[in-house]
CSV table of C-alpha atoms in Angstrom, one decimal:
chain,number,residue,atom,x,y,z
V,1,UNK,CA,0.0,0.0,0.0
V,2,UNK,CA,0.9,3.5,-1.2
V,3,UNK,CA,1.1,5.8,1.4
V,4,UNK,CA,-0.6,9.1,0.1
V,5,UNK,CA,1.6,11.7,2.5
V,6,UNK,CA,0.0,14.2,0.9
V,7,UNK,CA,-3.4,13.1,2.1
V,8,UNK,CA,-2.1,12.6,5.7
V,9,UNK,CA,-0.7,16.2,6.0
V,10,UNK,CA,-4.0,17.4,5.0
V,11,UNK,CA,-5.7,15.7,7.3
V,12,UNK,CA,-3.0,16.3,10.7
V,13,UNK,CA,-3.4,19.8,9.7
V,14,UNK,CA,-7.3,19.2,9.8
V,15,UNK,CA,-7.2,17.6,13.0
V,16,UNK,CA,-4.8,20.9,14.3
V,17,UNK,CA,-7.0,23.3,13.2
V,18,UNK,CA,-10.4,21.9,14.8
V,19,UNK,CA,-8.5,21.6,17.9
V,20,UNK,CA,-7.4,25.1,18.0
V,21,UNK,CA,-11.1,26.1,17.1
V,22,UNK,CA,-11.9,24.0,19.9
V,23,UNK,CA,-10.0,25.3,22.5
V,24,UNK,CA,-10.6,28.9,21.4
V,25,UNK,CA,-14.5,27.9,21.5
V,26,UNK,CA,-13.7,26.6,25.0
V,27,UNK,CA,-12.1,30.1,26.1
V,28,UNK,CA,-15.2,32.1,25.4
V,29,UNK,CA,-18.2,31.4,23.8
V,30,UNK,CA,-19.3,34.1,21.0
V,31,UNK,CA,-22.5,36.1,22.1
V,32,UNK,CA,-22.4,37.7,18.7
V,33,UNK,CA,-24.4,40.9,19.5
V,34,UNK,CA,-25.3,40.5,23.0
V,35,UNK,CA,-21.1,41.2,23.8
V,36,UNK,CA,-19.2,44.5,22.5
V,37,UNK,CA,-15.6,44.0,23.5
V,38,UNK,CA,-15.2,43.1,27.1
V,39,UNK,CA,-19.0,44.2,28.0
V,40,UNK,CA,-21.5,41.5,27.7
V,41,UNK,CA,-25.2,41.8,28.6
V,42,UNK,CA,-26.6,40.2,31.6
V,43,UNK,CA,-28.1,37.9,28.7
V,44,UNK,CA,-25.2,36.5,28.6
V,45,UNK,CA,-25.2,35.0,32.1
V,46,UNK,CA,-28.7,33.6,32.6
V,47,UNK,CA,-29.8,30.4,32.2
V,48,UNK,CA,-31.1,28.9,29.1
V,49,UNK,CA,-34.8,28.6,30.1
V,50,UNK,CA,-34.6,32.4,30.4
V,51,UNK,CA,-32.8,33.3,27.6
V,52,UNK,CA,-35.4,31.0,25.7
V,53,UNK,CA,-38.4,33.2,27.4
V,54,UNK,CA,-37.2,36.1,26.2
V,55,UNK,CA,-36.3,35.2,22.9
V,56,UNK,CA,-39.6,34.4,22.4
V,57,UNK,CA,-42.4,36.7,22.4
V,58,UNK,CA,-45.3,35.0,23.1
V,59,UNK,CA,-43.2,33.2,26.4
V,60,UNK,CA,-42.1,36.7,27.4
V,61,UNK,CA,-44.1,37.7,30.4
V,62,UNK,CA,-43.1,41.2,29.7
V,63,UNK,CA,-45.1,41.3,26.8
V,64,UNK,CA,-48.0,42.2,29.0
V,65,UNK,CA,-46.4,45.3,29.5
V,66,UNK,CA,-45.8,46.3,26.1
V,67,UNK,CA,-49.5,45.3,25.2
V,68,UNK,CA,-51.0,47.4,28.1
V,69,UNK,CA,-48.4,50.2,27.6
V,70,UNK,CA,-50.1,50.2,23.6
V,71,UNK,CA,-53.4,51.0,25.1
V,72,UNK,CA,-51.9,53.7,27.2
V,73,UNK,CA,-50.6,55.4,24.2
V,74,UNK,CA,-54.1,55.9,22.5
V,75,UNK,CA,-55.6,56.7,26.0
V,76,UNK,CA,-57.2,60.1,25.7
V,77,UNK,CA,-56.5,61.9,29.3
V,78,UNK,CA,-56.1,65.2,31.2
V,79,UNK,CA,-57.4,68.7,29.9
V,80,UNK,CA,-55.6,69.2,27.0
V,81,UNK,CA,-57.7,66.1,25.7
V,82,UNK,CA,-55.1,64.7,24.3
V,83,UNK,CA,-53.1,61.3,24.0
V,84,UNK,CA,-49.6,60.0,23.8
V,85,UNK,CA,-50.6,59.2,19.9
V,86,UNK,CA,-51.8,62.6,19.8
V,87,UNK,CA,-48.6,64.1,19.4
V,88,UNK,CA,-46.4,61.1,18.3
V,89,UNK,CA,-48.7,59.1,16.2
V,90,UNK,CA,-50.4,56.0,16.4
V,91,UNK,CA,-47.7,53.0,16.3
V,92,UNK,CA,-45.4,53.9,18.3
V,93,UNK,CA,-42.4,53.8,15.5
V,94,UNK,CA,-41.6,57.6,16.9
V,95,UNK,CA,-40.8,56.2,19.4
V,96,UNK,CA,-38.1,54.2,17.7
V,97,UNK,CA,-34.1,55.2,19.2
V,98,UNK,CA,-35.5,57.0,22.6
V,99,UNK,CA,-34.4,54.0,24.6
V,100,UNK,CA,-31.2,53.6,22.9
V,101,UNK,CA,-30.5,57.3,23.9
V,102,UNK,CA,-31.9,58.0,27.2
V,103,UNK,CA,-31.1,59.2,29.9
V,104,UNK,CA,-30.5,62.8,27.8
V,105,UNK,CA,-29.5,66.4,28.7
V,106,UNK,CA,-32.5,68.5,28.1
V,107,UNK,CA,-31.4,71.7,27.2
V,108,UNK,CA,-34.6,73.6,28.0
V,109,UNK,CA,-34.7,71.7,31.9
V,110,UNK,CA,-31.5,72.2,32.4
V,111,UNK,CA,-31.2,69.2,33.6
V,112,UNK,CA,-30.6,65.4,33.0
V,113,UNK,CA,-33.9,63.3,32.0
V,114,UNK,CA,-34.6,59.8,32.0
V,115,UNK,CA,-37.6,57.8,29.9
V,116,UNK,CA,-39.3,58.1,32.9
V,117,UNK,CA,-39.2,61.6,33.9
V,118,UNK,CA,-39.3,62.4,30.3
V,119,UNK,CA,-42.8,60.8,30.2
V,120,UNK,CA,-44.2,62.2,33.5
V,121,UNK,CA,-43.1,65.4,31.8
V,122,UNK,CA,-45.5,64.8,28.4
V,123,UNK,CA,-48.3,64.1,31.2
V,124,UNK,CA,-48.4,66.9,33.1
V,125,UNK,CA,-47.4,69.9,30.2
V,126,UNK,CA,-48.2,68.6,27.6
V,127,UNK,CA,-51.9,66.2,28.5
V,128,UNK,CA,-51.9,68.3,31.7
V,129,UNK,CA,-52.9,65.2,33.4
V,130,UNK,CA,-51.4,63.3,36.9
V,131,UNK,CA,-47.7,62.2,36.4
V,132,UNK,CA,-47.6,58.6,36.7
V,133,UNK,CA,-46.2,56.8,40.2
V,134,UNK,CA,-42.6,55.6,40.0
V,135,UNK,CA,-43.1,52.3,39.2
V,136,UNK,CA,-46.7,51.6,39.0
V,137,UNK,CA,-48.6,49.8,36.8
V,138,UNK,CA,-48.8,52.6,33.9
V,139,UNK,CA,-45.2,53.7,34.3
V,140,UNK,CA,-44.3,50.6,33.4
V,141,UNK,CA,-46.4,49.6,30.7
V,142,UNK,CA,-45.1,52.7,29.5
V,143,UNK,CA,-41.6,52.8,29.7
V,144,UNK,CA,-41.7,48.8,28.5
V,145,UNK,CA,-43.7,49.8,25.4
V,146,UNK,CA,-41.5,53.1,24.7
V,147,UNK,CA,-38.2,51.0,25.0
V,148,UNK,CA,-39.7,48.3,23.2
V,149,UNK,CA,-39.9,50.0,20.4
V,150,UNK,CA,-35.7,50.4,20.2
V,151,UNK,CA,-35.3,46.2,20.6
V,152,UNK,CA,-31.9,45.2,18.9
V,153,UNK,CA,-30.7,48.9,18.6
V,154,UNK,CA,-27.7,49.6,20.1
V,155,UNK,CA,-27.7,51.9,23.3
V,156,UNK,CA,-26.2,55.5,22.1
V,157,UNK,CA,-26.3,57.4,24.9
V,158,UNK,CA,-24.8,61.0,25.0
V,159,UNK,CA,-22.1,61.8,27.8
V,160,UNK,CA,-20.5,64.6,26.7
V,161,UNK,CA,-21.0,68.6,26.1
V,162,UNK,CA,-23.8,68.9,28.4
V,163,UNK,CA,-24.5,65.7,29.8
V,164,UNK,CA,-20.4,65.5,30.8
V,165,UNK,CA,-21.4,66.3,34.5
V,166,UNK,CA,-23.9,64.0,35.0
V,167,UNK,CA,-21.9,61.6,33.8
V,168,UNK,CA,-19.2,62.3,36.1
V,169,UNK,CA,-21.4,62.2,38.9
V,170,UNK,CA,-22.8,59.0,37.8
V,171,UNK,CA,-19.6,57.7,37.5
V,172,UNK,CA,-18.3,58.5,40.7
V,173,UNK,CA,-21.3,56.9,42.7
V,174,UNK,CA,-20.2,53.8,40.8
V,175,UNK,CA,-16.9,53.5,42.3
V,176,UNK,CA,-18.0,54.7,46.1
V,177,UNK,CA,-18.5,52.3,48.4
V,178,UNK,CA,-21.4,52.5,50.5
V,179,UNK,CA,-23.9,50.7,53.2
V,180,UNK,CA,-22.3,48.6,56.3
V,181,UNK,CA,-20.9,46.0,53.8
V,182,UNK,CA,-19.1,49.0,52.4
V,183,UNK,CA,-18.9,47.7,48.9
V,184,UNK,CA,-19.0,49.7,45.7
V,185,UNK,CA,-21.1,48.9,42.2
V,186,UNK,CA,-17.9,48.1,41.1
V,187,UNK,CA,-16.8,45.3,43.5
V,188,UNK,CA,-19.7,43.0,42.1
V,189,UNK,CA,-20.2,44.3,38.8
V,190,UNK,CA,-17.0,45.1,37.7
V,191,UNK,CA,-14.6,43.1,39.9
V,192,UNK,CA,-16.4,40.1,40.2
V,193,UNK,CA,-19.0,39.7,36.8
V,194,UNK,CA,-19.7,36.0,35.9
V,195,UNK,CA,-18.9,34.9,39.6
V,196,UNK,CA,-21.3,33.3,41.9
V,197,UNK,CA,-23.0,35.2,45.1
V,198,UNK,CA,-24.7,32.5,47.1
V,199,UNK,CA,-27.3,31.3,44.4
V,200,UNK,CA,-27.2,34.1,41.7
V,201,UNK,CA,-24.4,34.7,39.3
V,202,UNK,CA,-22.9,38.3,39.2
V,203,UNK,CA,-23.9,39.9,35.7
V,204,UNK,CA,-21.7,43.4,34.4
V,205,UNK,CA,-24.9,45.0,35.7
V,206,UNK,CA,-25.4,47.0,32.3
V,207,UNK,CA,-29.2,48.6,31.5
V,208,UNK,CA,-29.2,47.8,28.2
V,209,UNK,CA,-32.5,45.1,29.0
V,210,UNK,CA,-34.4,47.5,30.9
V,211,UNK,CA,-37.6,47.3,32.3
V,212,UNK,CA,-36.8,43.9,32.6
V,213,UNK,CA,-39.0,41.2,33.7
V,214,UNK,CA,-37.1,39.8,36.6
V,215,UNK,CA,-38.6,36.6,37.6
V,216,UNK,CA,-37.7,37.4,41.4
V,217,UNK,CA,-39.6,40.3,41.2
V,218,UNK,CA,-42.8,38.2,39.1
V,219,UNK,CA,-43.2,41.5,37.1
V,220,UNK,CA,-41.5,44.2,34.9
V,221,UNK,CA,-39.3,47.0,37.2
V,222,UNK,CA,-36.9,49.6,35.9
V,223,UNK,CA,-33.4,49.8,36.2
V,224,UNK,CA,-33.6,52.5,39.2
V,225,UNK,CA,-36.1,49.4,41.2
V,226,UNK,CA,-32.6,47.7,40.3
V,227,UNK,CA,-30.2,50.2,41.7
V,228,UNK,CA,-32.2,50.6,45.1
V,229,UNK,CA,-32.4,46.8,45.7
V,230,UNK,CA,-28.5,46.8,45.5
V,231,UNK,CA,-28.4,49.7,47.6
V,232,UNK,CA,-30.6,48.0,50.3
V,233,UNK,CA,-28.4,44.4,49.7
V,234,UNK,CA,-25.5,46.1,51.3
V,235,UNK,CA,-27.7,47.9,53.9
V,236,UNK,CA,-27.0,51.5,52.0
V,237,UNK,CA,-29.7,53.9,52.4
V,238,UNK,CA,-31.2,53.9,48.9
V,239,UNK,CA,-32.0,57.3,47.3
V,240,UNK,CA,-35.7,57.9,46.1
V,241,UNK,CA,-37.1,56.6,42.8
V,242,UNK,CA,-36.4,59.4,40.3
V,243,UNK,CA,-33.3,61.1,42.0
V,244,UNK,CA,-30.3,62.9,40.7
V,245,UNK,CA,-28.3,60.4,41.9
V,246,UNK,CA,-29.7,57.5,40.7
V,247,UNK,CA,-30.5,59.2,37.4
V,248,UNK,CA,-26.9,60.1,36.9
V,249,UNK,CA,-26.2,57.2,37.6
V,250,UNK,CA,-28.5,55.4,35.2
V,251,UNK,CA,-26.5,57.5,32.3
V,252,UNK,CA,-23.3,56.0,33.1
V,253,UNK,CA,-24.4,52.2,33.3
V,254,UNK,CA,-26.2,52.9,30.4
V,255,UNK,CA,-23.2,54.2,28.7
V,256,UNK,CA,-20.5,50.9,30.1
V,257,UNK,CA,-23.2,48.9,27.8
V,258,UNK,CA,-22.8,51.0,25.1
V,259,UNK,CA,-23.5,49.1,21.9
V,260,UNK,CA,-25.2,46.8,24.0
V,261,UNK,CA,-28.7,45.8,21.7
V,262,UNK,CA,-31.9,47.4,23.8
V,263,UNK,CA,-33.8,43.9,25.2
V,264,UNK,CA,-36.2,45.4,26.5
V,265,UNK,CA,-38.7,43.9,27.7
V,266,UNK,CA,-35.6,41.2,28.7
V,267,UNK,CA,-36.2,38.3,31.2
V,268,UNK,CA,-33.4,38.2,34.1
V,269,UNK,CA,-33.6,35.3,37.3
R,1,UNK,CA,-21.5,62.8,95.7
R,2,UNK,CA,-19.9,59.6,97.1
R,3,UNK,CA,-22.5,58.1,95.1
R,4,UNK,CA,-21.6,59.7,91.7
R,5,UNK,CA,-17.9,58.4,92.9
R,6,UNK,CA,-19.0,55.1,93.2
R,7,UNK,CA,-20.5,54.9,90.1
R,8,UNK,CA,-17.9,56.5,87.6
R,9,UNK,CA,-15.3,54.2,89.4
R,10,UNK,CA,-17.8,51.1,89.0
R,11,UNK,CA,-18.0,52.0,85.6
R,12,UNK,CA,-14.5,53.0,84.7
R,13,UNK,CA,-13.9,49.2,86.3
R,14,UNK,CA,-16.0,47.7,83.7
R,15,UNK,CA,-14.2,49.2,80.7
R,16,UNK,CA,-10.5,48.4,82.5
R,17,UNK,CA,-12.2,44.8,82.7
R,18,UNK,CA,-13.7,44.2,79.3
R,19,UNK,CA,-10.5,46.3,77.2
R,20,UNK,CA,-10.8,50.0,76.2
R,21,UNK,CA,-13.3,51.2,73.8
R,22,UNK,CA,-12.8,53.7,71.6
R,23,UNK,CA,-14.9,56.9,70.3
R,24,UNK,CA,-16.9,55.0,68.2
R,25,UNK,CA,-17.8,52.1,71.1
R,26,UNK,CA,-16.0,49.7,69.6
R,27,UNK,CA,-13.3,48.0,71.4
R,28,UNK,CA,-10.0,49.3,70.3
R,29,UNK,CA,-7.0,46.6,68.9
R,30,UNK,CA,-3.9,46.6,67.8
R,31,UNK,CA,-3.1,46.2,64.3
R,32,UNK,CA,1.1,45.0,63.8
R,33,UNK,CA,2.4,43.2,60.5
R,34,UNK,CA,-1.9,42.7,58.9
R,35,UNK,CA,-2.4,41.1,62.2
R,36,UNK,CA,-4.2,41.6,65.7
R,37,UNK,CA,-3.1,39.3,68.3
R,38,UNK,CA,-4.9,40.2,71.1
R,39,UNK,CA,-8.4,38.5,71.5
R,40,UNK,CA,-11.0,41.1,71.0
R,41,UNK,CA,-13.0,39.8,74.5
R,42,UNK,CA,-9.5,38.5,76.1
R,43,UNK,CA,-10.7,35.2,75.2
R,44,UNK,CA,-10.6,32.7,73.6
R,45,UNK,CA,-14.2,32.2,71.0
R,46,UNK,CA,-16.5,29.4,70.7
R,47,UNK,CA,-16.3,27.5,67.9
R,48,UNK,CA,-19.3,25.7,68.0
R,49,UNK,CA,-21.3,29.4,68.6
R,50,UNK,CA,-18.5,30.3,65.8
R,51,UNK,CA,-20.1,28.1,63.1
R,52,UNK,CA,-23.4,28.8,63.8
R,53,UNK,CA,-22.7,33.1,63.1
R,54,UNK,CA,-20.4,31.6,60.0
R,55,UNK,CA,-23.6,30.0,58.7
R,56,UNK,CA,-26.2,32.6,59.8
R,57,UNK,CA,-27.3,34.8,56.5
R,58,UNK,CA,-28.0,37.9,59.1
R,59,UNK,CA,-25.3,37.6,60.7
R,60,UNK,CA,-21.8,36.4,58.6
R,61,UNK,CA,-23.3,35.5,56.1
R,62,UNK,CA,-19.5,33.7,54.8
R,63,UNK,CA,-21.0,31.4,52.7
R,64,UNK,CA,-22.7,33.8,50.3
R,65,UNK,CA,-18.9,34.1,49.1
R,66,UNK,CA,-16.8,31.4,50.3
R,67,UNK,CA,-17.1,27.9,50.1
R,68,UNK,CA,-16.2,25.4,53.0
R,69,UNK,CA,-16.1,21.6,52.5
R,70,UNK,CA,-17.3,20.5,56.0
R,71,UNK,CA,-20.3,22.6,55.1
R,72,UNK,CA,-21.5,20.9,52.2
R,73,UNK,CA,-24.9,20.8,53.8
R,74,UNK,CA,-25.6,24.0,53.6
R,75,UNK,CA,-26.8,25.2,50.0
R,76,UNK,CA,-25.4,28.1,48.1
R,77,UNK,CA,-22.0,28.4,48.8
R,78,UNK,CA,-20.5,31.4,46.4
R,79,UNK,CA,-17.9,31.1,44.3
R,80,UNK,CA,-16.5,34.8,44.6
R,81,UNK,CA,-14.3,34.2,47.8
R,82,UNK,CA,-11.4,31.8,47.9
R,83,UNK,CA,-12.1,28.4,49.5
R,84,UNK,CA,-11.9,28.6,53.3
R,85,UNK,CA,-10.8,24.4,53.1
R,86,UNK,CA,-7.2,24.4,55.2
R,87,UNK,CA,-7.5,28.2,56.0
R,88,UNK,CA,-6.2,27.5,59.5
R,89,UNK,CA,-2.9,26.0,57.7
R,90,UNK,CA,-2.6,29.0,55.7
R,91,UNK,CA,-2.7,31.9,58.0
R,92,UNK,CA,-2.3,32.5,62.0
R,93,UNK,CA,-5.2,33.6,64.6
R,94,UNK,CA,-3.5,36.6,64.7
R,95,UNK,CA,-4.4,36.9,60.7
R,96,UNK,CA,-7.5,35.6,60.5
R,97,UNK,CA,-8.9,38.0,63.5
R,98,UNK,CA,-7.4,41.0,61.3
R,99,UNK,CA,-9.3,39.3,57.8
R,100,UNK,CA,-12.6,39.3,59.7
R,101,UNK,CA,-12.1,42.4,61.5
R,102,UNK,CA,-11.4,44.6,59.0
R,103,UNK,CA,-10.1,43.3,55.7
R,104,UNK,CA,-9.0,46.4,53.9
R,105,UNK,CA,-6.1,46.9,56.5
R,106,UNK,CA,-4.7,44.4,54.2
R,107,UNK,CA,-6.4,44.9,50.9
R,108,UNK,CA,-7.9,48.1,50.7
R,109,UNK,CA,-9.9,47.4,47.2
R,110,UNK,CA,-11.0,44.1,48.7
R,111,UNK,CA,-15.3,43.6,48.2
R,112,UNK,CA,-15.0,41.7,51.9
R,113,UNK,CA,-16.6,43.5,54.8
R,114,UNK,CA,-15.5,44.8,57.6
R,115,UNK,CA,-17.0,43.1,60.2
R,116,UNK,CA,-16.1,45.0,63.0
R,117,UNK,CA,-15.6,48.2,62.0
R,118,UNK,CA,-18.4,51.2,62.1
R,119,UNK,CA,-16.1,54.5,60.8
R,120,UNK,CA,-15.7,55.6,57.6
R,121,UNK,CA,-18.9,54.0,56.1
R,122,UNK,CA,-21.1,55.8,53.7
R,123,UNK,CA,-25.2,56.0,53.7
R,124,UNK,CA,-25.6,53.5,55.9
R,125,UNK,CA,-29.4,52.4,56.6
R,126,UNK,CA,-31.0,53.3,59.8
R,127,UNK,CA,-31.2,50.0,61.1
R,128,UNK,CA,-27.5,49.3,60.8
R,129,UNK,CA,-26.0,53.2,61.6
R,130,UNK,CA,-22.8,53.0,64.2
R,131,UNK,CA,-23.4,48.9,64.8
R,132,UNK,CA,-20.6,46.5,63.7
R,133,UNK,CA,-21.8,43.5,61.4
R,134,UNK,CA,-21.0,41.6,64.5
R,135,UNK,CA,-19.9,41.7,68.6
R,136,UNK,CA,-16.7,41.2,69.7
R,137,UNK,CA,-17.9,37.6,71.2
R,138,UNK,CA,-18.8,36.9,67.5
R,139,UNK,CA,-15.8,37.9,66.2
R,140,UNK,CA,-13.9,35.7,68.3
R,141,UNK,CA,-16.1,33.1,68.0
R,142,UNK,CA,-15.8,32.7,64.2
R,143,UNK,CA,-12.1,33.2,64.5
R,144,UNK,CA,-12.5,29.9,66.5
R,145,UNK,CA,-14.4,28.0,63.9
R,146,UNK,CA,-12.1,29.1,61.0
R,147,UNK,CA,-9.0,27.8,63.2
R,148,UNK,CA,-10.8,24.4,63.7
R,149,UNK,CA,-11.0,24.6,59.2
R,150,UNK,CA,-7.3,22.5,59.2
């Protein structure tokens, strides 16, 4: 028998190269858009079954929120008898981008504005109606169905000229520890990502799949319901829902994921 | 006034008896080479008591971070802490009582807590303001169960 060298190279090399592509697969599993360089979503670190909820929408519980947020939008309320569609249209597809690039500098406030505040401000100037609670029912329907509109975009958010301060700010709370355990965002988030604390695995705590539907929490919350149930984990006063600190604060998470695709509404353990 | 005698002396006999405290209530130590080698009651802990404030998820909470062998019925031990297996082989009583104590004399960007440490802290809640994670006698005690982790 001949042997065919040729052929035997070939397939060594073969063999080589599928191992390389092995052990490279091994290292780090591609996320394609769901990682931008070292920051990956907090999709990246939940379990299957979740991952598999959100991806789908009719398993997504947060769904709900985008559907209830939809009849919201049409909803004809306060004395300027007017609704959300009223000025913006009837879809929604105005909407398209403002979760990507919120929390923004609003030149005219003079101050920074989250989807949030940026909606309780429509209510009451431009519906003249009630602002919505902080995390009730409507808020949320709301915010879910505005961000909705954005899923897959990549968050753009804006931290200089203006916004530069805020940013700073935001940053700075980041990196200052706080509460009797006297930990900092960082020291989970940064420091530790991907690691286990008791039962739940650290994620790079990035807002790009806000609201989310966390399945602790049975319902959608925003990212601020996040940032004061951290505070209150390592026994920090938290700040209220809607303040200066927290908003800053949401500007510069948003910004670590930036690239991140919008998820919104994403599903988190 | 005898009276008023009596009592600051009665009480200046409690604080000579249980160590002195410093500003903050807190009994003071002395930190030399990442180490305090002086009890923090000016006895030795219980170990048994030890493990059961090691365990406790109000009080240490250890496991949420560290992992211990002998504890392997307990669920949810966290990955984020090095394994506390052998740690009486590794360091003195001297070190651990500084590690549990305060942390940060050692590593100051550690995420560990201070256990026994109230100064310095930021926004802490209400509940918590000016109160160490734990007492003294806890202290002590867990440095008693991590010395029995050979």
């Amino acid at each position: 028998m001949k042997t065919n060298w040729k052929q035997i190279t070939f397939l060594a090399a073969a063999i080589g190269f599928g191992a390389c592509m092995f052990a490279a697969n091994a290292d780090a599993t591609d996320w394609g858009k769901y990682q931008v360089g070292e920051h990956r979503s907090g999709y990246t670190y939940m379990t299957d079954e979740s991952r598999a909820m959100q991806n789908d929408n009719f398993q997504n519980p947060g769904m709900l929120w985008v559907e209830q947020g939809a009849e919201l939008w049409a909803k004809v309320d306060g004395k300027a008898g007017k609704s959300c569609a009223s000025c913006h249209g009837e879809s929604g597809d105005s909407m398209k981008g403002v979760a990507a690039r919120y929390p923004v500098y609003d030149q005219n406030l003079g101050k920074l504005q989250d989807l949030e505040q940026q909606i309780n401000y429509c209510l009451e100037t431009r519906m003249e109606t009630k602002p919505y609670k902080w995390e009730s029912d409507e808020m949320l329907s709301m915010t879910t169905f505005v961000s909705y509109q954005s899923l897959g975009m990549p968050v753009n958010v804006k931290v200089d000229g203006p916004a530069a301060a805020a940013f700073e700010k935001g940053k700075a709370f980041y990196y200052e520890r706080r509460g009797q355990l006297d930990m900092a965002c960082k020291h989970c988030h940064e420091d530790n990502a991907g690691g286990i604390i008791r039962a739940n695995t650290l994620t790079q705590g990035q807002g790009n799949g806000f609201p989310t539907y966390r399945l602790k929490w049975q319902k959608v919350g925003s990212l601020q319901r996040r940032f004061r149930g951290c505070n209150n984990e390592v026994r920090a006063k938290p700040y209220p829902y809607g303040s200066e600190e927290y908003t800053n604060l949401e500007l510069y998470v948003k910004w670590r994921g930036q690239g991140l695709p919008i998820e919104a509404p994403s599903v988190r353990n | 006034m005898p009276k008023l005698t009596i009592l600051v002396s009665a009480a200046a006999a409690v604080l000579l008896l249980a160590g002195s405290v410093s500003a903050d209530g807190l009994v003071k130590y002395k930190v030399a080479d990442n180490a305090i080698q002086q009890s923090l009651t000016g006895k030795a802990g219980d170990a048994a008591e030890g493990e059961k404030t090691f365990t406790n998820r109000k009080l240490g909470n250890c496991l949420a971070c560290h992992q211990v062998t002998a504890l392997a019925r307990e669920p949810f031990h966290g990955e984020i802490g090095p394994s506390l297996d052998g740690v009486a082989g590794r360091y003195s009583e001297a070190q651990l009582r500084m590690q549990v104590v305060n942390a940060k004399v050692i590593n100051p960007d550690t995420i560990m807590p201070a256990f026994y440490r109230t100064d310095g802290l930021h926004r802490v809640l209400d509940n918590f303001k000016d109160k160490p994670m734990l007492t003294p006698e806890q202290v002590e005690d867990v440095v008693a169960y991590l010395k029995t982790l050979k």
